[in-house]
Tab-separated table of C-alpha atoms and ligand atoms in Angstrom:
chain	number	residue	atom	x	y	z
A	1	UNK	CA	91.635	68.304	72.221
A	2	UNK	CA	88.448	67.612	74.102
A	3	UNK	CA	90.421	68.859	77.676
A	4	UNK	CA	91.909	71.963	76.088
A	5	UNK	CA	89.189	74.522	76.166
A	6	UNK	CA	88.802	75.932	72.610
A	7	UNK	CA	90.288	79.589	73.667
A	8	UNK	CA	93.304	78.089	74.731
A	9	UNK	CA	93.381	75.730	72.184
A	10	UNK	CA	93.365	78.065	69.074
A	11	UNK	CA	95.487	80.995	70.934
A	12	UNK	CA	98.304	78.193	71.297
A	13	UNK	CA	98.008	76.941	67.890
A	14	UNK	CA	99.116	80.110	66.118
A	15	UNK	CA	102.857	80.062	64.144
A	16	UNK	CA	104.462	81.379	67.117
A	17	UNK	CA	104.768	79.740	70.795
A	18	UNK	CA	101.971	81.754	73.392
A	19	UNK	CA	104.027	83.249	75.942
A	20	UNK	CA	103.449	81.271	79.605
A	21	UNK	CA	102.079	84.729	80.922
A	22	UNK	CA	99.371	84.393	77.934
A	23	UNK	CA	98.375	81.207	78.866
A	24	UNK	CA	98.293	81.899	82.332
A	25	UNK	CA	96.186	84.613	82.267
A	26	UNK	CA	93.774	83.065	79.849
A	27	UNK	CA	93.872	79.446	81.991
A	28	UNK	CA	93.219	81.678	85.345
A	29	UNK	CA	90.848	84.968	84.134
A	30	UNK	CA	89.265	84.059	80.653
A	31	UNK	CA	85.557	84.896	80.820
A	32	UNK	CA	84.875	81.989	78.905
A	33	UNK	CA	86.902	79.074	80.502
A	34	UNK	CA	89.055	80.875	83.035
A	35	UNK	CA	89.525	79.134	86.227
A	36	UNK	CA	88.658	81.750	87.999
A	37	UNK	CA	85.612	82.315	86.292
A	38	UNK	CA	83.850	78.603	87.167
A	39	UNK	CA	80.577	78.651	89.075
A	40	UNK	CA	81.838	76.069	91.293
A	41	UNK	CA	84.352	76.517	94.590
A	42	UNK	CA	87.641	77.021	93.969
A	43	UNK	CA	88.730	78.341	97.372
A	44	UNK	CA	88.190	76.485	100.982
A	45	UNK	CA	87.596	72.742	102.160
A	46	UNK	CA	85.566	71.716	98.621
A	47	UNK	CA	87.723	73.849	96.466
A	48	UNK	CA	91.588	73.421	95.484
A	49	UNK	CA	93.313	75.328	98.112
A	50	UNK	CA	92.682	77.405	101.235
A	51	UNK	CA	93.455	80.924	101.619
A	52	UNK	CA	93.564	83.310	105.088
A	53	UNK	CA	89.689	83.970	104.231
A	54	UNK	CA	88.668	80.353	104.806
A	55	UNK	CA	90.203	79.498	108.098
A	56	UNK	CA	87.082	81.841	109.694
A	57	UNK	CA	86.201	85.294	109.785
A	58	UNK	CA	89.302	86.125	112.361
A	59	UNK	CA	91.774	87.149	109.794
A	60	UNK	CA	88.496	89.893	108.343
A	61	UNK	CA	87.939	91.243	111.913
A	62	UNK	CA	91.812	91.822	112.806
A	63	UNK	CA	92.024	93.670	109.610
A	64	UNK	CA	88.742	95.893	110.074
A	65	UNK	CA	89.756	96.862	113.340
A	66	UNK	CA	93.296	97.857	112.076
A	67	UNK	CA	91.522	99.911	109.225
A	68	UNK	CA	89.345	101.320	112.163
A	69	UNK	CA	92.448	102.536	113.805
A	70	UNK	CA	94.149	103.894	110.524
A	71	UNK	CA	90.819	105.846	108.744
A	72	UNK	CA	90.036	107.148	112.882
A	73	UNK	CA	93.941	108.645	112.923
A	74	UNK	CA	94.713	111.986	111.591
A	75	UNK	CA	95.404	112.824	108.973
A	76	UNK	CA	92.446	110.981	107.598
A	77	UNK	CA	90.466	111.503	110.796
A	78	UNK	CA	90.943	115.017	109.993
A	79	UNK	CA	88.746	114.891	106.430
A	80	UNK	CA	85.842	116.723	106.488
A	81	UNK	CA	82.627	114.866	107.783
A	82	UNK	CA	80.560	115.029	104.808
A	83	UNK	CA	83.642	112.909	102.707
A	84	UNK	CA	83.528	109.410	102.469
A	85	UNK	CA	86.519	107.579	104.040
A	86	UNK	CA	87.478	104.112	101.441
A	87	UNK	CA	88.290	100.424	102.034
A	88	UNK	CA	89.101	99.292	98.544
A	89	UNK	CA	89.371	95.518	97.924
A	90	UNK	CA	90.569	93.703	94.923
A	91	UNK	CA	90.623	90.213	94.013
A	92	UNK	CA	87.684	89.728	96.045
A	93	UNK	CA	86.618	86.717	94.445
A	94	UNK	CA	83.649	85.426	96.136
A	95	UNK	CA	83.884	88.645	98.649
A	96	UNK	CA	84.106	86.515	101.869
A	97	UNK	CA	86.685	88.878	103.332
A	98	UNK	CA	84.327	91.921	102.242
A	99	UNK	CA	81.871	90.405	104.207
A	100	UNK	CA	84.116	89.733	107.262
A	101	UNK	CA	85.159	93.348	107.573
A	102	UNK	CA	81.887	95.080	106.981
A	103	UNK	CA	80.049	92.904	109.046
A	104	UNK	CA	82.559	94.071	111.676
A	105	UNK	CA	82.592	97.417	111.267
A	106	UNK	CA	78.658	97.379	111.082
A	107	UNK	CA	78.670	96.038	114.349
A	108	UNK	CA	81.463	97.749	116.513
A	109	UNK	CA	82.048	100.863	114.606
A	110	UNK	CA	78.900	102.508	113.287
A	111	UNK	CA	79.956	105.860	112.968
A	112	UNK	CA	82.695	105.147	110.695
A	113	UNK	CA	80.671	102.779	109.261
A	114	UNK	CA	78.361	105.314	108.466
A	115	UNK	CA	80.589	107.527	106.424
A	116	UNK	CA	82.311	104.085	104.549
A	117	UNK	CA	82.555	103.710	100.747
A	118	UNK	CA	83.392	100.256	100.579
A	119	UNK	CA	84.775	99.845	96.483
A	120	UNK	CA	85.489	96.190	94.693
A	121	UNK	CA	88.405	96.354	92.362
A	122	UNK	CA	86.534	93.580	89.841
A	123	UNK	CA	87.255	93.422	86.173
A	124	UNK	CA	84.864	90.126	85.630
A	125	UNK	CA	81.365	91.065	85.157
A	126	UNK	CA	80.245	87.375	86.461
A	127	UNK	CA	81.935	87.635	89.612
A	128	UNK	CA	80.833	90.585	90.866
A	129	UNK	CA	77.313	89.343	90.414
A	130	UNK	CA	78.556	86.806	92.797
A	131	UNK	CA	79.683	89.713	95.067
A	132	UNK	CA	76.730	91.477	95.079
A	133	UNK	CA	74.766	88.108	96.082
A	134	UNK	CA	76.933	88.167	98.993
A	135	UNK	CA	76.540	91.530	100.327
A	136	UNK	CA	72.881	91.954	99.582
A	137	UNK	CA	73.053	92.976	103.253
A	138	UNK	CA	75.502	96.132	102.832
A	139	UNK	CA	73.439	97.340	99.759
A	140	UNK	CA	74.389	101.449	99.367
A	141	UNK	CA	77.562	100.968	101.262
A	142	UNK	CA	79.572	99.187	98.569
A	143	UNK	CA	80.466	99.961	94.769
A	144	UNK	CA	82.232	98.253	92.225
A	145	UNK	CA	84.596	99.400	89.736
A	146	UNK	CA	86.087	97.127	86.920
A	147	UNK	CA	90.146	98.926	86.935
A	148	UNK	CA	91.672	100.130	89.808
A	149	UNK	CA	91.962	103.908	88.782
A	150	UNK	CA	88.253	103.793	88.884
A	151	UNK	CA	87.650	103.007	92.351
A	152	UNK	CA	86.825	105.431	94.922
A	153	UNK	CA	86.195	108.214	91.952
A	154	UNK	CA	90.058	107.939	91.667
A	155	UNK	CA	90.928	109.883	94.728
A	156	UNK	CA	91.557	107.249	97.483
A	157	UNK	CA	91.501	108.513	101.327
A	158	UNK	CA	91.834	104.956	103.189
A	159	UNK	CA	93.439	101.575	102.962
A	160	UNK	CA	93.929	99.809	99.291
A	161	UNK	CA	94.624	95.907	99.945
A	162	UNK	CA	94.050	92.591	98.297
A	163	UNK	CA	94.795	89.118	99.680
A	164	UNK	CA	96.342	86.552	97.286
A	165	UNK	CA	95.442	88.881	94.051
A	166	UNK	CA	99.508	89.542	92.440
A	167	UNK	CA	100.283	85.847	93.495
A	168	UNK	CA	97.719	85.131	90.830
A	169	UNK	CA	98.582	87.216	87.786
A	170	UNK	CA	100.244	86.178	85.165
A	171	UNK	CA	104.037	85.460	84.974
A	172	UNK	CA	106.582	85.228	82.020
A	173	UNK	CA	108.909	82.471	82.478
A	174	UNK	CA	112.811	82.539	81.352
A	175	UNK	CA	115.084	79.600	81.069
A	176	UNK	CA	118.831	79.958	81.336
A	177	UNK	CA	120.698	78.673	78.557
A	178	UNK	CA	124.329	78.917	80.133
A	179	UNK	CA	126.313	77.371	77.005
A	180	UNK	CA	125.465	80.559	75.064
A	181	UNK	CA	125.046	82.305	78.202
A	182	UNK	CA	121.790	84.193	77.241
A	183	UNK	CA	117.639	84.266	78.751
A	184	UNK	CA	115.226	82.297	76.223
A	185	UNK	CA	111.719	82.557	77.542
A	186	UNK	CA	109.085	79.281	77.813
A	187	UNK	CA	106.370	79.810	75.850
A	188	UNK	CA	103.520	76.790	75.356
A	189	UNK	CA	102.374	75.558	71.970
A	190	UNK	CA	99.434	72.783	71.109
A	191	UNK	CA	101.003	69.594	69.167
A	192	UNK	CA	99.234	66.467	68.887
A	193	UNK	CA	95.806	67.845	70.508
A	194	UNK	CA	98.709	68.336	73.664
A	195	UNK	CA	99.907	71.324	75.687
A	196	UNK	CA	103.769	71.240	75.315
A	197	UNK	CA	106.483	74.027	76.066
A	198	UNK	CA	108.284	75.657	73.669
A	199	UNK	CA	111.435	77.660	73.462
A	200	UNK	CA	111.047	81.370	72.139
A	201	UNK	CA	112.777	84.481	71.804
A	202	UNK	CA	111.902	86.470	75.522
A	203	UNK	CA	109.805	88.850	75.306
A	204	UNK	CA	111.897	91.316	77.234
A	205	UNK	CA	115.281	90.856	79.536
A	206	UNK	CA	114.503	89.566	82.834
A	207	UNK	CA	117.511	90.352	84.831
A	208	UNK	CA	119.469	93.462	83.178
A	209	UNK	CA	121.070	93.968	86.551
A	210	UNK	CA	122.152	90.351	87.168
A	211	UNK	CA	126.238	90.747	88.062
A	212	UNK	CA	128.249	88.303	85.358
A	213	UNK	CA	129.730	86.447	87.882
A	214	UNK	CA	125.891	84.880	89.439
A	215	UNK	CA	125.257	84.231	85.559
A	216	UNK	CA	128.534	82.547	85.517
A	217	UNK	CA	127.362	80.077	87.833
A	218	UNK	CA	123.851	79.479	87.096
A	219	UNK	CA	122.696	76.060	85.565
A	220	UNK	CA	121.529	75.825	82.269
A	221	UNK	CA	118.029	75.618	82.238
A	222	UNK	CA	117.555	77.643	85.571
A	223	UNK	CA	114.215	79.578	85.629
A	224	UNK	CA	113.313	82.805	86.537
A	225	UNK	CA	109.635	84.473	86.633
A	226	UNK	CA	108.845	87.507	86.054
A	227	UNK	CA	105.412	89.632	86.427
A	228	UNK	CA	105.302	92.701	84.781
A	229	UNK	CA	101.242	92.587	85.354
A	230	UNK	CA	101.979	92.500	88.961
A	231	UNK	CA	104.108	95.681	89.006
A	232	UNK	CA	101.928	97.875	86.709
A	233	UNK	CA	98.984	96.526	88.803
A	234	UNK	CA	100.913	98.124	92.597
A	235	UNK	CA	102.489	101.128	90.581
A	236	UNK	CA	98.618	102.121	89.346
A	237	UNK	CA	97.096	101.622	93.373
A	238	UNK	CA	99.973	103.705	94.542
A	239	UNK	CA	98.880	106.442	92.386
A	240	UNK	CA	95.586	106.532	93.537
A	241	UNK	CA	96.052	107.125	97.161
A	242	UNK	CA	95.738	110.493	98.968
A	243	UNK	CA	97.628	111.667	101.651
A	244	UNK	CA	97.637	109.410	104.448
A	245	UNK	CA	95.972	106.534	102.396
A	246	UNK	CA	97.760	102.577	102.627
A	247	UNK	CA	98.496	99.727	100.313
A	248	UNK	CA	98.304	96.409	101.846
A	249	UNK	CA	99.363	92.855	100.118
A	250	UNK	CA	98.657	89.459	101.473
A	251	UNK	CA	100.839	86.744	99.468
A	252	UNK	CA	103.234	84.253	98.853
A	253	UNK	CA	106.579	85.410	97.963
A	254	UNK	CA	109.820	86.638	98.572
A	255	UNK	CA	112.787	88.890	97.822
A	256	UNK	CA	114.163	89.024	94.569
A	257	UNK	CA	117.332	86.909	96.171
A	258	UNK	CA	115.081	84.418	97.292
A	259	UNK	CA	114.262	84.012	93.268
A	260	UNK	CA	118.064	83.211	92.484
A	261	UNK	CA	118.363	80.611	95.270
A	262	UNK	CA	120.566	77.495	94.107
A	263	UNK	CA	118.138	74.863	95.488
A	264	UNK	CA	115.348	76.105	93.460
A	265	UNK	CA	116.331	75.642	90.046
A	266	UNK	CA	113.203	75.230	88.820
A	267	UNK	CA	111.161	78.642	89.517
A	268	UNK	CA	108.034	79.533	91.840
A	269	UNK	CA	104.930	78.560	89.473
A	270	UNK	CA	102.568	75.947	90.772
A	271	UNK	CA	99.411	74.320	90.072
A	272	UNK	CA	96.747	73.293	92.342
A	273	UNK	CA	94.107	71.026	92.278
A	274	UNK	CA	91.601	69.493	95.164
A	275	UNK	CA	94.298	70.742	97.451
A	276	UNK	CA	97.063	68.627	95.700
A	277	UNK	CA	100.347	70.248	93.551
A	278	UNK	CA	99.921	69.279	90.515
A	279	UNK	CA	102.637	67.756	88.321
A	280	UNK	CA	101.973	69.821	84.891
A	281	UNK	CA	101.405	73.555	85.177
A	282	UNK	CA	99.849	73.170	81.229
A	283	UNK	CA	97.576	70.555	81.852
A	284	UNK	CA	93.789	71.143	82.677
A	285	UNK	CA	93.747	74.704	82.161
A	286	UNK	CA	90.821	76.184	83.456
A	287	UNK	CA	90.364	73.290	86.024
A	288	UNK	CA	93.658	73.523	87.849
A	289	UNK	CA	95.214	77.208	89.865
A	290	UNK	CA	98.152	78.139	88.960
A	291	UNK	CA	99.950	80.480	91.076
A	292	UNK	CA	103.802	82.105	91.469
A	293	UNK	CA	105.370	83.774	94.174
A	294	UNK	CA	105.419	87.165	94.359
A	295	UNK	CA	108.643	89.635	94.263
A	296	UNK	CA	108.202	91.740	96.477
A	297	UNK	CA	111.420	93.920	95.853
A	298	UNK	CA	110.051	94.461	92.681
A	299	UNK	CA	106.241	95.240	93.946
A	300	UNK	CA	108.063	97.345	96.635
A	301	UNK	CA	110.739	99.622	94.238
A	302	UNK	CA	107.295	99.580	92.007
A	303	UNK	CA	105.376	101.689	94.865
A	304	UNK	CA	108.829	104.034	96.160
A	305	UNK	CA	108.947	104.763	92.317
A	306	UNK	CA	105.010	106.261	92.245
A	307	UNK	CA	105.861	108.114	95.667
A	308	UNK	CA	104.687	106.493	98.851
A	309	UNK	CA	107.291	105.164	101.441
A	310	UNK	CA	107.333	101.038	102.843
A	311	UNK	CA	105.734	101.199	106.436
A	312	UNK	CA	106.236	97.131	106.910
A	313	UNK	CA	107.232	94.201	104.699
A	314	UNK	CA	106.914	91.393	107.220
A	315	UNK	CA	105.438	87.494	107.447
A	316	UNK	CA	101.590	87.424	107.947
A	317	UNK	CA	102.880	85.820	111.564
A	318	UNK	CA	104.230	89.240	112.777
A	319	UNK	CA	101.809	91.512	110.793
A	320	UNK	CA	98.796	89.939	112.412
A	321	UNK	CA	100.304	89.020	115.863
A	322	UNK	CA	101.488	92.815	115.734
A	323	UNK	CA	97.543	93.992	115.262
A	324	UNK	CA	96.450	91.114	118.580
A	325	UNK	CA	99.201	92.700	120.627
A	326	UNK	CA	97.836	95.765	120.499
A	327	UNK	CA	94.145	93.681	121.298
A	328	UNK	CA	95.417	92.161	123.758
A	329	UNK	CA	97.098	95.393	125.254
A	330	UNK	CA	93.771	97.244	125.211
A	331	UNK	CA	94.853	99.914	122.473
A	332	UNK	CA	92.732	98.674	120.165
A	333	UNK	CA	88.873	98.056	120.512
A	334	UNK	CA	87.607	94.600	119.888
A	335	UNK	CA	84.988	92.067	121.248
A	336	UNK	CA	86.356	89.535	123.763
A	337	UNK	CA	88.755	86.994	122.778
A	338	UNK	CA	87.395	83.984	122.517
A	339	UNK	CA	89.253	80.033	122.597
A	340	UNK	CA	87.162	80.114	118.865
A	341	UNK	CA	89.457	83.235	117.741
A	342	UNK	CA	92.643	81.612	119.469
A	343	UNK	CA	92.035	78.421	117.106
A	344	UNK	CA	91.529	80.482	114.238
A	345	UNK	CA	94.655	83.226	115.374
A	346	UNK	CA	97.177	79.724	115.298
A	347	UNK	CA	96.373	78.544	111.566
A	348	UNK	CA	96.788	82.127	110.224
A	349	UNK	CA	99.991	82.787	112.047
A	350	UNK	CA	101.569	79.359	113.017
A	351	UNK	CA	105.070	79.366	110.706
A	352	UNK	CA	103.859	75.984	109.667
A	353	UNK	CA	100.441	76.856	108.536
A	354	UNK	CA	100.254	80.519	107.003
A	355	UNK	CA	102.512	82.526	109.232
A	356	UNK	CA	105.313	82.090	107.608
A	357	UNK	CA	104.698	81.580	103.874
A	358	UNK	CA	102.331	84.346	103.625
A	359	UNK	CA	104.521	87.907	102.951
A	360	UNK	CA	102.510	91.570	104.071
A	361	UNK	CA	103.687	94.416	102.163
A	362	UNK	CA	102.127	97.840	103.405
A	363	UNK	CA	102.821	101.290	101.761
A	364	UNK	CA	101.413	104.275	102.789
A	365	UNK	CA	101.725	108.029	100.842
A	366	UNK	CA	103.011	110.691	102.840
A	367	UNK	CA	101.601	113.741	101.483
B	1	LIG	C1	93.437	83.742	94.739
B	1	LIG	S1	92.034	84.604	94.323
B	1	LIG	C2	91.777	85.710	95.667
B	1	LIG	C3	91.318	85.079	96.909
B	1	LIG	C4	90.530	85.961	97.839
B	1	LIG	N1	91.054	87.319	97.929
B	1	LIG	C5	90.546	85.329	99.228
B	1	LIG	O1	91.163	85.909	100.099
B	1	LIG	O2	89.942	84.282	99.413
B	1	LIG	C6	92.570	85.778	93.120
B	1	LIG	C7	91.430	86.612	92.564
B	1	LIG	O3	91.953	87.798	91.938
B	1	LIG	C8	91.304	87.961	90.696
B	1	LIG	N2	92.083	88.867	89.836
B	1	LIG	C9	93.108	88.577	89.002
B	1	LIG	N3	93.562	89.704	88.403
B	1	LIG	C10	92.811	90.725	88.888
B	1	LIG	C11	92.804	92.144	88.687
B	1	LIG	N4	93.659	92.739	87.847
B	1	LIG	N5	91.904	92.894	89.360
B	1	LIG	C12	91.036	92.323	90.226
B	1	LIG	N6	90.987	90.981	90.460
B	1	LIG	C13	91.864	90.199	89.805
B	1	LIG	C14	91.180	86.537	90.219
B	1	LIG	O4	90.326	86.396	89.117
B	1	LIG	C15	90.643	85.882	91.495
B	1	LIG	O5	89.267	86.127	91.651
């Protein structure tokens, strides 16, 4: 019992099996033993994994300058003076990436800079004390709110994005029983001071629109994940956004055929620890990540279903390479290109490094 914080412990201990999403969500974002929540690093070289943020500050300045471009074009251009313009970040952990893109925009574009609300989409009260250690500098230039309908006093005129934030909420997890042809979902129960799945009823269908004859031929046992928390999360951002305004996602993840490939029987979910996959997604909770790939069909028909159109679902490779062509080209303004932001330019879009893995998903509302 003594590795099972006592949260998890007693939520897991009840009659029923906890759903996985349940356990995920209190393993990654409990206030009291959430992973999420620990003082120490979790992201970089000393943590358990690396994200786009801790390969250097490139992947910050190629967004802020793209922002630049998109708050300096009509018809946001065309707001009137005295309104702020928005950059609204969620999942901003230890705010790294806030700091990469204000400290940019500070330096190469005052003027907008000037007229900037920058909000933090942050729901945990002790990390965003850790945010505002970390821009002490941009003091008056950045607010917090703890939902996203709260940010930017709920009338967004910008750019909405997160990197790696749905890739770490919380996913149900269905198993295929094919002899009685029918979902069951994995739910996790304590037994013997241990962490053990359990079989329970699912919680809702996961696939109504799966065609009998792909059921047919699934293998028993097959999962599928599903993140409900995920959706909910994109369909509430879309609604925020004015005309003109974006919503941009960094993450792992696929389409939702990619979920019902044949050589991956066993689902998306991982754990991570010190950089490693771990072999059990239920053991250490609160000491080990646990992440699933995203769907982005689903995130997408989430958006088109609260009104704003798909302007690019694309690998980080061509999203960023897209945003240096235009560098490179002269059409958009940036400081000299340096061998430093070639090194940095390779990890985050090399196919073998985060190019290719890493999914962009950008919306944008019309009118
Ligand atoms: C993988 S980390 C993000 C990494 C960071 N964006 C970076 O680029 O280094 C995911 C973060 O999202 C947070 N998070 C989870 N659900 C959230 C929500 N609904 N709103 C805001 N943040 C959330 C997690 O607690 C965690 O801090």
């Amino acid at each position: 019992m003594a590795e099972i914080p006592e949260k998890i412990a007693s939520a897991a201990s009840g009659g029923k099996p906890l759903p996985f999403a349940q356990f995920m969500a209190l393993a990654l974002d409990c206030p009291v033993c959430g992973y999420y929540e620990k003082e120490g690093d979790s992201i970089g070289r000393h943590g358990d994994f690396y994200t786009s943020v801790s390969v250097g500050p490139l992947f910050g300045q190629l967004l802020a300058a793209q922002f630049a471009a998109w708050l300096e074009a009509p018809p946001l251009a065309a707001s009137p003076p005295e309104a702020p313009l928005h950059l609204v970040e969620a999942g901003a952990h230890r705010a790294l990436l806030a700091r990469d893109i204000l400290s940019w925009l500070q330096h190469h574009r005052p003027k907008l800079f000037s007229r900037l609300e920058y909000w933090i989409v942050e729901p945990s009260a002790r990390k965003r004390t850790w945010q505002e250690g970390a821009l002490a500098a941009f003091q008056g230039r950045v607010r917090w709110a703890s939902h996203v309908g709260q940010a930017a006093d709920g009338g967004l005129r910008g750019v909405l994005f997160a990197n790696e934030l749905l890739d770490a909420m919380p996913v149900h997890r269905f198993g295929w029983d094919a002899s009685r042809r029918v979902w069951f979902e994995w739910g996790v129960t304590l037994q013997d001071d241990r962490l053990v799945w359990a079989r329970m009823a699912p919680s809702f269908d996961p696939a109504p629109e799966a065609p009998p004859e792909l059921l047919g031929v699934l293998p028993d046992g097959f999962i599928l994940e599903r993140c409900p928390a995920a959706e909910a999360w994109w369909r509430g951002a879309a609604t925020v956004l004015q005309t003109g305004s974006r919503l941009l996602t960094f993450d792992y993840g696929g389409r939702e055929e990619d979920f019902w490939r044949p050589e991956r029987p066993f689902g998306t979910l991982r754990a991570f620890r010190r950089h490693r996959q771990q072999p059990d997604l239920l053991s250490n909770p609160g000491r080990q990540d646990l992440t699933a790939d995203v769907n982005f069909s689903r995130i997408e028909a989430a958006g088109l279903a609260a009104g704003v159109t798909t302007e690019t679902f694309s690998t980080q490779q061509g999203f960023l390479t897209r945003i240096a062509g235009r560098i490179w080209e002269g059409q958009l303004a940036f400081e000299p290109w340096t061998t430093e932001h070639t090194r940095q330019f390779q990890t985050l879009t090399h196919p073998e490094h985060l190019g290719r893995a890493f999914r962009v998903l950008l919306q944008r509302r019309e009118t």
